[in-house]
Amino acid sequence: MTTSSAPGKVYLFGEHAVVYGEPAVPCAVGRRASVTVEERDDDRLRVEAEDLSLDGFAITYGDDLEEADVNVPADLVEAATGYVDGAVAQARDAADAPDAGFNVSIESAIPLGAGLGSSAAVAVAGIDAATRELGVELDREELADRAYQVEYEVQEGQASRADTFCSTMGGAVRVEGDDCRRIDDAPELPFVVGYDGGAGNTGELVATVRDLRETYGFAADTVEAIGDVVRTGEHALREGDVEEVGRLMNFNHGLLSALGVSSRSLDTMVWAARDAGADGAKLTGAGGGGCIVALDETEGVETALNYTPGCEETFRAELDTEGVRVE
Ligand code: MEV
């Protein structure tokens, strides 16, 4: 039996635009998904997943999703199981063991589909645990690449390397197309996360932006403008100018909103955080519902979000510098 875990992430800048080759800066945070894998003596797959939200609930499915004991939306369960199936396929391929069967058990402190990189963390930890269980140790570059292939397939060919690279390597990272690197001179940032208890479907939201971009020149310009915000923001980050980073996060949220991937509850939390004195606040991840990330040294934003209608949970998130690890 082998257990690996990998961190979730928040996007300081650049989600969605990164799918079209613009740069993005996600940061790994200290909430992890753990995947335990045990090789079976047949070629079947059984998956159990627990605590896939901050509230905690369980989904269990065997070979047939119909048998699932599920109280989460079916499309999210399908997406989650797609990532697990993809991770297992990658591990079988990497270990040249096409008939390997597994019992897989997932425990996650990262809410599903909420913009904190749950799927990337499950894909990274799942491939790491399953290959190790088969006696193969992948280097981190290959692991990140294989996890990206999983996201690419589940998101029907429209995915960036940002989530999977960040979850594998940890820390603040910069991703632009295939060029992925860590930003080692980033200052510690006072992240506060607000969670509305909901979720967005990444594949659908990515498709929404794709359609807008193909229909309107100004939507394509908006995607490019996000790239400009990221480049300016990355400079501010390296300079340690947290106020400027915050201002640019606000700008980035406005552009994501224009692309239709925010929601009433995300906007409400963003404004509550700003009103409470945040240096900046924006949605994180694919949007549609889920989480916002704000910067605030003080208790002000956390307190304000706790009293904001529609905000179900608030927490501080520390930067995770470790990335994937064996438990
Ligand atoms: C989702 O966490 C981030 C997106 O940019 C999609 C991707 O990068 O693959 C929306």
mmCIF file of C-alpha atoms and ligand atoms in Angstrom:
data_model
loop_
_atom_site.group_PDB
_atom_site.id
_atom_site.type_symbol
_atom_site.label_atom_id
_atom_site.label_comp_id
_atom_site.label_asym_id
_atom_site.label_seq_id
_atom_site.Cartn_x
_atom_site.Cartn_y
_atom_site.Cartn_z
ATOM 1 C CA MET A 1 0.000 0.000 0.000
ATOM 2 C CA THR A 2 1.378 3.445 -0.936
ATOM 3 C CA THR A 3 0.093 6.909 -0.031
ATOM 4 C CA SER A 4 1.139 10.138 -1.712
ATOM 5 C CA SER A 5 -0.262 13.608 -1.207
ATOM 6 C CA ALA A 6 -0.159 16.805 -3.238
ATOM 7 C CA PRO A 7 -1.213 20.378 -2.433
ATOM 8 C CA GLY A 8 -4.023 22.470 -3.817
ATOM 9 C CA LYS A 9 -3.364 25.983 -5.115
ATOM 10 C CA VAL A 10 -4.737 29.482 -5.472
ATOM 11 C CA TYR A 11 -4.260 31.573 -8.584
ATOM 12 C CA LEU A 12 -2.618 34.883 -7.854
ATOM 13 C CA PHE A 13 -3.049 35.718 -11.546
ATOM 14 C CA GLY A 14 -3.852 34.300 -14.934
ATOM 15 C CA GLU A 15 -6.405 31.455 -14.855
ATOM 16 C CA HIS A 16 -8.265 30.886 -18.121
ATOM 17 C CA ALA A 17 -5.879 33.109 -20.118
ATOM 18 C CA VAL A 18 -3.149 30.535 -19.428
ATOM 19 C CA VAL A 19 -5.086 28.037 -21.564
ATOM 20 C CA TYR A 20 -4.348 30.321 -24.567
ATOM 21 C CA GLY A 21 -0.626 30.686 -23.965
ATOM 22 C CA GLU A 22 -0.655 33.726 -21.646
ATOM 23 C CA PRO A 23 1.401 33.437 -18.441
ATOM 24 C CA ALA A 24 -0.160 32.574 -15.060
ATOM 25 C CA VAL A 25 1.065 32.568 -11.472
ATOM 26 C CA PRO A 26 -0.557 29.955 -9.233
ATOM 27 C CA CYS A 27 0.700 29.319 -5.682
ATOM 28 C CA ALA A 28 0.518 25.940 -3.921
ATOM 29 C CA VAL A 29 -1.218 26.124 -0.545
ATOM 30 C CA GLY A 30 -1.195 23.885 2.501
ATOM 31 C CA ARG A 31 -4.391 21.941 1.860
ATOM 32 C CA ARG A 32 -3.697 18.519 0.411
ATOM 33 C CA ALA A 33 -5.306 15.591 -1.324
ATOM 34 C CA SER A 34 -3.942 12.192 -0.254
ATOM 35 C CA VAL A 35 -4.301 9.165 -2.471
ATOM 36 C CA THR A 36 -3.690 5.664 -1.130
ATOM 37 C CA VAL A 37 -3.199 2.913 -3.673
ATOM 38 C CA GLU A 38 -3.044 -0.837 -3.180
ATOM 39 C CA GLU A 39 -2.404 -3.191 -6.066
ATOM 40 C CA ARG A 40 -5.125 -5.817 -6.550
ATOM 41 C CA ASP A 41 -4.634 -9.311 -7.854
ATOM 42 C CA ASP A 42 -7.044 -8.673 -10.726
ATOM 43 C CA ASP A 43 -7.170 -5.850 -13.305
ATOM 44 C CA ARG A 44 -10.107 -3.962 -11.744
ATOM 45 C CA LEU A 45 -10.317 -0.558 -10.150
ATOM 46 C CA ARG A 46 -12.174 0.399 -7.007
ATOM 47 C CA VAL A 47 -12.197 3.980 -5.819
ATOM 48 C CA GLU A 48 -13.356 5.482 -2.560
ATOM 49 C CA ALA A 49 -13.289 9.187 -1.974
ATOM 50 C CA GLU A 50 -14.001 10.989 1.249
ATOM 51 C CA ASP A 51 -14.110 14.538 2.463
ATOM 52 C CA LEU A 52 -14.091 16.052 -0.976
ATOM 53 C CA SER A 53 -15.425 19.284 0.432
ATOM 54 C CA LEU A 54 -14.648 21.360 3.460
ATOM 55 C CA ASP A 55 -17.952 20.165 4.917
ATOM 56 C CA GLY A 56 -17.015 16.552 4.329
ATOM 57 C CA PHE A 57 -19.047 14.019 2.440
ATOM 58 C CA ALA A 58 -18.312 10.652 0.989
ATOM 59 C CA ILE A 59 -18.559 9.222 -2.469
ATOM 60 C CA THR A 60 -17.908 5.592 -3.073
ATOM 61 C CA TYR A 61 -18.076 3.899 -6.400
ATOM 62 C CA GLY A 62 -16.995 0.578 -7.759
ATOM 63 C CA ASP A 63 -16.947 -0.379 -11.410
ATOM 64 C CA ASP A 64 -20.275 1.225 -12.036
ATOM 65 C CA LEU A 65 -21.061 4.860 -11.279
ATOM 66 C CA GLU A 66 -24.742 3.890 -10.968
ATOM 67 C CA GLU A 67 -23.863 2.211 -7.694
ATOM 68 C CA ALA A 68 -22.349 5.358 -6.304
ATOM 69 C CA ASP A 69 -23.401 6.580 -2.890
ATOM 70 C CA VAL A 70 -23.317 10.194 -3.880
ATOM 71 C CA ASN A 71 -24.781 13.421 -2.612
ATOM 72 C CA VAL A 72 -22.813 15.719 -4.852
ATOM 73 C CA PRO A 73 -23.766 16.808 -8.382
ATOM 74 C CA ALA A 74 -23.301 13.947 -10.862
ATOM 75 C CA ASP A 75 -21.179 15.990 -13.270
ATOM 76 C CA LEU A 76 -18.692 16.774 -10.513
ATOM 77 C CA VAL A 77 -18.503 13.120 -9.518
ATOM 78 C CA GLU A 78 -17.943 12.178 -13.132
ATOM 79 C CA ALA A 79 -15.216 14.782 -13.428
ATOM 80 C CA ALA A 80 -13.556 13.560 -10.216
ATOM 81 C CA THR A 81 -13.670 9.925 -11.265
ATOM 82 C CA GLY A 82 -12.342 10.942 -14.689
ATOM 83 C CA TYR A 83 -9.220 12.336 -13.023
ATOM 84 C CA VAL A 84 -8.729 9.145 -10.998
ATOM 85 C CA ASP A 85 -9.218 6.905 -14.035
ATOM 86 C CA GLY A 86 -6.783 9.091 -15.976
ATOM 87 C CA ALA A 87 -4.193 8.922 -13.185
ATOM 88 C CA VAL A 88 -4.435 5.127 -13.099
ATOM 89 C CA ALA A 89 -4.068 4.938 -16.894
ATOM 90 C CA GLN A 90 -0.925 7.099 -16.692
ATOM 91 C CA ALA A 91 0.549 4.932 -13.924
ATOM 92 C CA ARG A 92 -0.138 1.732 -15.878
ATOM 93 C CA ASP A 93 1.566 3.260 -18.889
ATOM 94 C CA ALA A 94 4.564 4.603 -16.948
ATOM 95 C CA ALA A 95 5.128 1.239 -15.239
ATOM 96 C CA ASP A 96 4.398 -0.745 -18.394
ATOM 97 C CA ALA A 97 1.746 -2.662 -16.452
ATOM 98 C CA PRO A 98 -1.427 -2.330 -18.572
ATOM 99 C CA ASP A 99 -3.326 -4.928 -16.540
ATOM 100 C CA ALA A 100 -2.544 -3.624 -13.048
ATOM 101 C CA GLY A 101 -5.656 -3.304 -10.854
ATOM 102 C CA PHE A 102 -5.927 -1.067 -7.796
ATOM 103 C CA ASN A 103 -7.939 -0.161 -4.766
ATOM 104 C CA VAL A 104 -7.718 3.609 -4.583
ATOM 105 C CA SER A 105 -8.739 5.696 -1.616
ATOM 106 C CA ILE A 106 -8.779 9.488 -1.667
ATOM 107 C CA GLU A 107 -8.901 11.844 1.274
ATOM 108 C CA SER A 108 -8.942 15.503 0.490
ATOM 109 C CA ALA A 109 -9.075 18.728 2.420
ATOM 110 C CA ILE A 110 -9.515 20.564 -0.880
ATOM 111 C CA PRO A 111 -13.132 21.190 -1.871
ATOM 112 C CA LEU A 112 -14.078 19.643 -5.201
ATOM 113 C CA GLY A 113 -14.350 21.966 -8.201
ATOM 114 C CA ALA A 114 -13.966 25.057 -6.031
ATOM 115 C CA GLY A 115 -10.924 26.611 -7.681
ATOM 116 C CA LEU A 116 -8.310 25.222 -5.298
ATOM 117 C CA GLY A 117 -6.897 22.617 -7.658
ATOM 118 C CA SER A 118 -8.506 19.480 -6.213
ATOM 119 C CA SER A 119 -8.397 17.621 -9.520
ATOM 120 C CA ALA A 120 -4.749 18.429 -10.204
ATOM 121 C CA ALA A 121 -3.796 17.378 -6.670
ATOM 122 C CA VAL A 122 -5.676 14.072 -7.051
ATOM 123 C CA ALA A 123 -4.082 13.436 -10.455
ATOM 124 C CA VAL A 124 -0.553 14.212 -9.184
ATOM 125 C CA ALA A 125 -0.849 12.250 -5.928
ATOM 126 C CA GLY A 126 -2.664 9.388 -7.708
ATOM 127 C CA ILE A 127 -0.002 8.924 -10.387
ATOM 128 C CA ASP A 128 2.779 9.204 -7.796
ATOM 129 C CA ALA A 129 1.221 6.628 -5.459
ATOM 130 C CA ALA A 130 0.216 4.176 -8.203
ATOM 131 C CA THR A 131 3.603 4.199 -9.947
ATOM 132 C CA ARG A 132 5.425 3.743 -6.630
ATOM 133 C CA GLU A 133 3.055 0.889 -5.793
ATOM 134 C CA LEU A 134 4.201 -0.713 -9.072
ATOM 135 C CA GLY A 135 7.857 -0.172 -8.131
ATOM 136 C CA VAL A 136 8.522 2.832 -10.393
ATOM 137 C CA GLU A 137 9.620 6.267 -9.163
ATOM 138 C CA LEU A 138 8.962 9.092 -11.638
ATOM 139 C CA ASP A 139 10.953 12.304 -11.539
ATOM 140 C CA ARG A 140 8.864 15.384 -10.836
ATOM 141 C CA GLU A 141 8.985 16.697 -14.403
ATOM 142 C CA GLU A 142 7.544 13.465 -15.774
ATOM 143 C CA LEU A 143 4.984 13.304 -12.985
ATOM 144 C CA ALA A 144 3.818 16.871 -13.724
ATOM 145 C CA ASP A 145 3.666 16.107 -17.437
ATOM 146 C CA ARG A 146 1.615 12.935 -16.947
ATOM 147 C CA ALA A 147 -0.786 14.738 -14.585
ATOM 148 C CA TYR A 148 -1.187 17.443 -17.232
ATOM 149 C CA GLN A 149 -2.095 14.746 -19.795
ATOM 150 C CA VAL A 150 -4.881 13.647 -17.428
ATOM 151 C CA GLU A 151 -6.289 17.189 -17.168
ATOM 152 C CA TYR A 152 -5.904 17.674 -20.909
ATOM 153 C CA GLU A 153 -8.057 14.634 -21.596
ATOM 154 C CA VAL A 154 -10.712 15.353 -18.973
ATOM 155 C CA GLN A 155 -10.955 18.992 -20.152
ATOM 156 C CA GLU A 156 -11.201 17.809 -23.758
ATOM 157 C CA GLY A 157 -7.930 19.218 -24.997
ATOM 158 C CA GLN A 158 -8.232 22.631 -23.330
ATOM 159 C CA ALA A 159 -6.008 22.679 -20.299
ATOM 160 C CA SER A 160 -2.851 24.398 -19.179
ATOM 161 C CA ARG A 161 0.072 22.932 -17.263
ATOM 162 C CA ALA A 162 -0.447 25.462 -14.456
ATOM 163 C CA ASP A 163 -2.447 23.463 -11.882
ATOM 164 C CA THR A 164 -0.563 20.195 -12.268
ATOM 165 C CA PHE A 165 2.921 21.772 -12.355
ATOM 166 C CA CYS A 166 2.126 23.873 -9.268
ATOM 167 C CA SER A 167 0.731 20.910 -7.336
ATOM 168 C CA THR A 168 3.754 18.749 -8.216
ATOM 169 C CA MET A 169 6.491 21.298 -7.472
ATOM 170 C CA GLY A 170 4.876 23.390 -4.715
ATOM 171 C CA GLY A 171 5.609 27.082 -4.149
ATOM 172 C CA ALA A 172 4.704 30.012 -6.391
ATOM 173 C CA VAL A 173 5.181 29.082 -10.032
ATOM 174 C CA ARG A 174 5.026 30.753 -13.418
ATOM 175 C CA VAL A 175 3.561 28.874 -16.355
ATOM 176 C CA GLU A 176 3.467 30.098 -19.948
ATOM 177 C CA GLY A 177 2.648 27.392 -22.481
ATOM 178 C CA ASP A 178 5.139 24.566 -21.935
ATOM 179 C CA ASP A 179 7.529 26.831 -20.036
ATOM 180 C CA CYS A 180 6.986 26.044 -16.341
ATOM 181 C CA ARG A 181 9.227 27.276 -13.549
ATOM 182 C CA ARG A 182 9.237 28.037 -9.828
ATOM 183 C CA ILE A 183 9.409 31.628 -8.593
ATOM 184 C CA ASP A 184 11.827 31.206 -5.721
ATOM 185 C CA ASP A 185 12.103 34.886 -4.764
ATOM 186 C CA ALA A 186 8.349 35.358 -4.059
ATOM 187 C CA PRO A 187 7.524 36.893 -0.661
ATOM 188 C CA GLU A 188 5.227 35.096 1.795
ATOM 189 C CA LEU A 189 1.723 36.339 0.953
ATOM 190 C CA PRO A 190 -1.118 36.653 3.498
ATOM 191 C CA PHE A 191 -3.727 34.571 1.646
ATOM 192 C CA VAL A 192 -7.283 34.470 2.946
ATOM 193 C CA VAL A 193 -9.707 32.134 1.151
ATOM 194 C CA GLY A 194 -13.498 32.511 1.137
ATOM 195 C CA TYR A 195 -15.569 29.535 -0.011
ATOM 196 C CA ASP A 196 -19.230 29.745 -1.023
ATOM 197 C CA GLY A 197 -19.795 25.989 -0.648
ATOM 198 C CA GLY A 198 -20.360 25.668 -4.382
ATOM 199 C CA ALA A 199 -18.403 24.562 -7.382
ATOM 200 C CA GLY A 200 -17.944 25.233 -11.058
ATOM 201 C CA ASN A 201 -17.429 22.744 -13.862
ATOM 202 C CA THR A 202 -13.947 23.543 -15.196
ATOM 203 C CA GLY A 203 -14.538 21.956 -18.612
ATOM 204 C CA GLU A 204 -17.739 23.957 -19.169
ATOM 205 C CA LEU A 205 -16.223 27.235 -17.956
ATOM 206 C CA VAL A 206 -13.170 26.791 -20.154
ATOM 207 C CA ALA A 207 -15.521 26.141 -23.095
ATOM 208 C CA THR A 208 -17.475 29.340 -22.276
ATOM 209 C CA VAL A 209 -14.315 31.431 -22.517
ATOM 210 C CA ARG A 210 -13.244 29.630 -25.695
ATOM 211 C CA ASP A 211 -16.601 30.422 -27.358
ATOM 212 C CA LEU A 212 -16.501 34.088 -26.296
ATOM 213 C CA ARG A 213 -12.957 34.416 -27.533
ATOM 214 C CA GLU A 214 -13.913 32.934 -30.902
ATOM 215 C CA THR A 215 -17.025 35.140 -31.194
ATOM 216 C CA TYR A 216 -15.734 38.552 -30.118
ATOM 217 C CA GLY A 217 -12.436 40.226 -30.843
ATOM 218 C CA PHE A 218 -12.777 42.169 -27.600
ATOM 219 C CA ALA A 219 -13.053 38.911 -25.636
ATOM 220 C CA ALA A 220 -9.791 37.764 -27.240
ATOM 221 C CA ASP A 221 -8.348 41.173 -26.252
ATOM 222 C CA THR A 222 -9.584 40.616 -22.689
ATOM 223 C CA VAL A 223 -7.692 37.311 -22.543
ATOM 224 C CA GLU A 224 -4.565 39.119 -23.777
ATOM 225 C CA ALA A 225 -5.122 41.896 -21.232
ATOM 226 C CA ILE A 226 -5.087 39.256 -18.485
ATOM 227 C CA GLY A 227 -1.657 38.237 -19.819
ATOM 228 C CA ASP A 228 -0.485 41.865 -19.437
ATOM 229 C CA VAL A 229 -1.814 41.976 -15.868
ATOM 230 C CA VAL A 230 0.087 38.772 -15.089
ATOM 231 C CA ARG A 231 3.385 40.094 -16.473
ATOM 232 C CA THR A 232 3.018 43.311 -14.445
ATOM 233 C CA GLY A 233 1.910 41.332 -11.393
ATOM 234 C CA GLU A 234 4.828 38.948 -11.605
ATOM 235 C CA HIS A 235 7.216 41.907 -11.571
ATOM 236 C CA ALA A 236 5.458 43.352 -8.489
ATOM 237 C CA LEU A 237 5.637 39.943 -6.818
ATOM 238 C CA ARG A 238 9.375 39.634 -7.385
ATOM 239 C CA GLU A 239 9.803 43.201 -6.028
ATOM 240 C CA GLY A 240 7.833 42.192 -2.914
ATOM 241 C CA ASP A 241 5.290 44.973 -3.587
ATOM 242 C CA VAL A 242 2.222 43.344 -2.008
ATOM 243 C CA GLU A 243 0.004 46.433 -2.450
ATOM 244 C CA GLU A 244 0.640 46.449 -6.199
ATOM 245 C CA VAL A 245 0.068 42.675 -6.345
ATOM 246 C CA GLY A 246 -3.313 43.273 -4.677
ATOM 247 C CA ARG A 247 -4.280 46.071 -7.075
ATOM 248 C CA LEU A 248 -3.505 43.797 -10.007
ATOM 249 C CA MET A 249 -5.494 40.933 -8.477
ATOM 250 C CA ASN A 250 -8.479 43.306 -8.426
ATOM 251 C CA PHE A 251 -7.901 44.126 -12.071
ATOM 252 C CA ASN A 252 -7.586 40.432 -12.927
ATOM 253 C CA HIS A 253 -10.923 39.702 -11.209
ATOM 254 C CA GLY A 254 -12.627 42.418 -13.262
ATOM 255 C CA LEU A 255 -11.376 40.887 -16.499
ATOM 256 C CA LEU A 256 -12.455 37.373 -15.448
ATOM 257 C CA SER A 257 -15.863 38.803 -14.575
ATOM 258 C CA ALA A 258 -16.073 40.348 -18.055
ATOM 259 C CA LEU A 259 -15.440 36.866 -19.462
ATOM 260 C CA GLY A 260 -18.464 35.585 -17.545
ATOM 261 C CA VAL A 261 -16.725 33.185 -15.163
ATOM 262 C CA SER A 262 -17.502 34.966 -11.900
ATOM 263 C CA SER A 263 -20.786 34.562 -10.023
ATOM 264 C CA ARG A 264 -22.904 36.590 -7.635
ATOM 265 C CA SER A 265 -21.486 34.833 -4.563
ATOM 266 C CA LEU A 266 -17.883 35.173 -5.784
ATOM 267 C CA ASP A 267 -18.420 38.874 -6.508
ATOM 268 C CA THR A 268 -20.080 39.360 -3.109
ATOM 269 C CA MET A 269 -17.129 37.757 -1.314
ATOM 270 C CA VAL A 270 -14.629 39.741 -3.386
ATOM 271 C CA TRP A 271 -16.350 43.021 -2.463
ATOM 272 C CA ALA A 272 -16.687 42.048 1.204
ATOM 273 C CA ALA A 273 -12.942 41.357 1.295
ATOM 274 C CA ARG A 274 -12.106 44.664 -0.406
ATOM 275 C CA ASP A 275 -14.441 46.615 1.881
ATOM 276 C CA ALA A 276 -12.710 45.014 4.861
ATOM 277 C CA GLY A 277 -9.351 46.339 3.696
ATOM 278 C CA ALA A 278 -7.877 43.529 1.589
ATOM 279 C CA ASP A 279 -4.893 44.551 -0.542
ATOM 280 C CA GLY A 280 -6.685 42.727 -3.351
ATOM 281 C CA ALA A 281 -9.287 40.013 -3.955
ATOM 282 C CA LYS A 282 -10.267 37.848 -6.894
ATOM 283 C CA LEU A 283 -11.891 34.566 -7.756
ATOM 284 C CA THR A 284 -9.438 31.678 -8.033
ATOM 285 C CA GLY A 285 -9.493 28.853 -10.565
ATOM 286 C CA ALA A 286 -12.134 28.200 -13.171
ATOM 287 C CA GLY A 287 -14.841 30.234 -11.352
ATOM 288 C CA GLY A 288 -18.596 29.764 -11.596
ATOM 289 C CA GLY A 289 -18.686 29.311 -7.805
ATOM 290 C CA GLY A 290 -16.247 28.081 -5.194
ATOM 291 C CA CYS A 291 -13.461 30.210 -3.773
ATOM 292 C CA ILE A 292 -12.012 33.675 -3.780
ATOM 293 C CA VAL A 293 -8.525 34.566 -2.607
ATOM 294 C CA ALA A 294 -7.723 37.835 -0.856
ATOM 295 C CA LEU A 295 -4.542 39.322 0.594
ATOM 296 C CA ASP A 296 -4.776 40.592 4.148
ATOM 297 C CA GLU A 297 -2.256 40.670 7.004
ATOM 298 C CA THR A 298 -4.935 41.466 9.573
ATOM 299 C CA GLU A 299 -7.968 39.574 10.854
ATOM 300 C CA GLY A 300 -10.287 42.036 9.065
ATOM 301 C CA VAL A 301 -11.053 40.106 5.870
ATOM 302 C CA GLU A 302 -11.519 36.766 7.603
ATOM 303 C CA THR A 303 -13.955 38.334 10.066
ATOM 304 C CA ALA A 304 -15.859 40.170 7.318
ATOM 305 C CA LEU A 305 -16.150 37.037 5.161
ATOM 306 C CA ASN A 306 -17.433 35.050 8.130
ATOM 307 C CA TYR A 307 -20.365 37.492 8.276
ATOM 308 C CA THR A 308 -20.919 37.647 4.511
ATOM 309 C CA PRO A 309 -24.119 35.939 3.327
ATOM 310 C CA GLY A 310 -23.197 33.161 0.916
ATOM 311 C CA CYS A 311 -19.718 32.631 2.347
ATOM 312 C CA GLU A 312 -19.711 29.192 3.994
ATOM 313 C CA GLU A 313 -16.132 28.909 5.101
ATOM 314 C CA THR A 314 -13.095 31.118 5.486
ATOM 315 C CA PHE A 315 -9.524 30.119 6.142
ATOM 316 C CA ARG A 316 -5.965 31.377 5.919
ATOM 317 C CA ALA A 317 -3.805 29.522 3.428
ATOM 318 C CA GLU A 318 -0.044 29.230 3.818
ATOM 319 C CA LEU A 319 2.220 28.758 0.830
ATOM 320 C CA ASP A 320 3.180 25.064 0.452
ATOM 321 C CA THR A 321 6.776 24.823 -0.730
ATOM 322 C CA GLU A 322 7.016 21.025 -0.753
ATOM 323 C CA GLY A 323 4.701 19.896 -3.561
ATOM 324 C CA VAL A 324 3.973 16.193 -3.944
ATOM 325 C CA ARG A 325 5.280 13.892 -1.205
ATOM 326 C CA VAL A 326 5.097 10.276 -0.085
ATOM 327 C CA GLU A 327 3.246 9.901 3.196
HETATM 328 C C1 MEV B 1 -8.524 25.826 -13.579
HETATM 329 O O1 MEV B 1 -8.034 25.586 -12.277
HETATM 330 C C2 MEV B 1 -7.614 26.761 -14.315
HETATM 331 C C3 MEV B 1 -8.005 27.054 -15.770
HETATM 332 O O2 MEV B 1 -7.083 28.052 -16.245
HETATM 333 C C4 MEV B 1 -7.937 25.827 -16.642
HETATM 334 C C5 MEV B 1 -6.514 25.355 -16.885
HETATM 335 O O3 MEV B 1 -5.553 26.103 -16.692
HETATM 336 O O4 MEV B 1 -6.367 24.183 -17.336
HETATM 337 C C6 MEV B 1 -9.404 27.644 -15.857
#
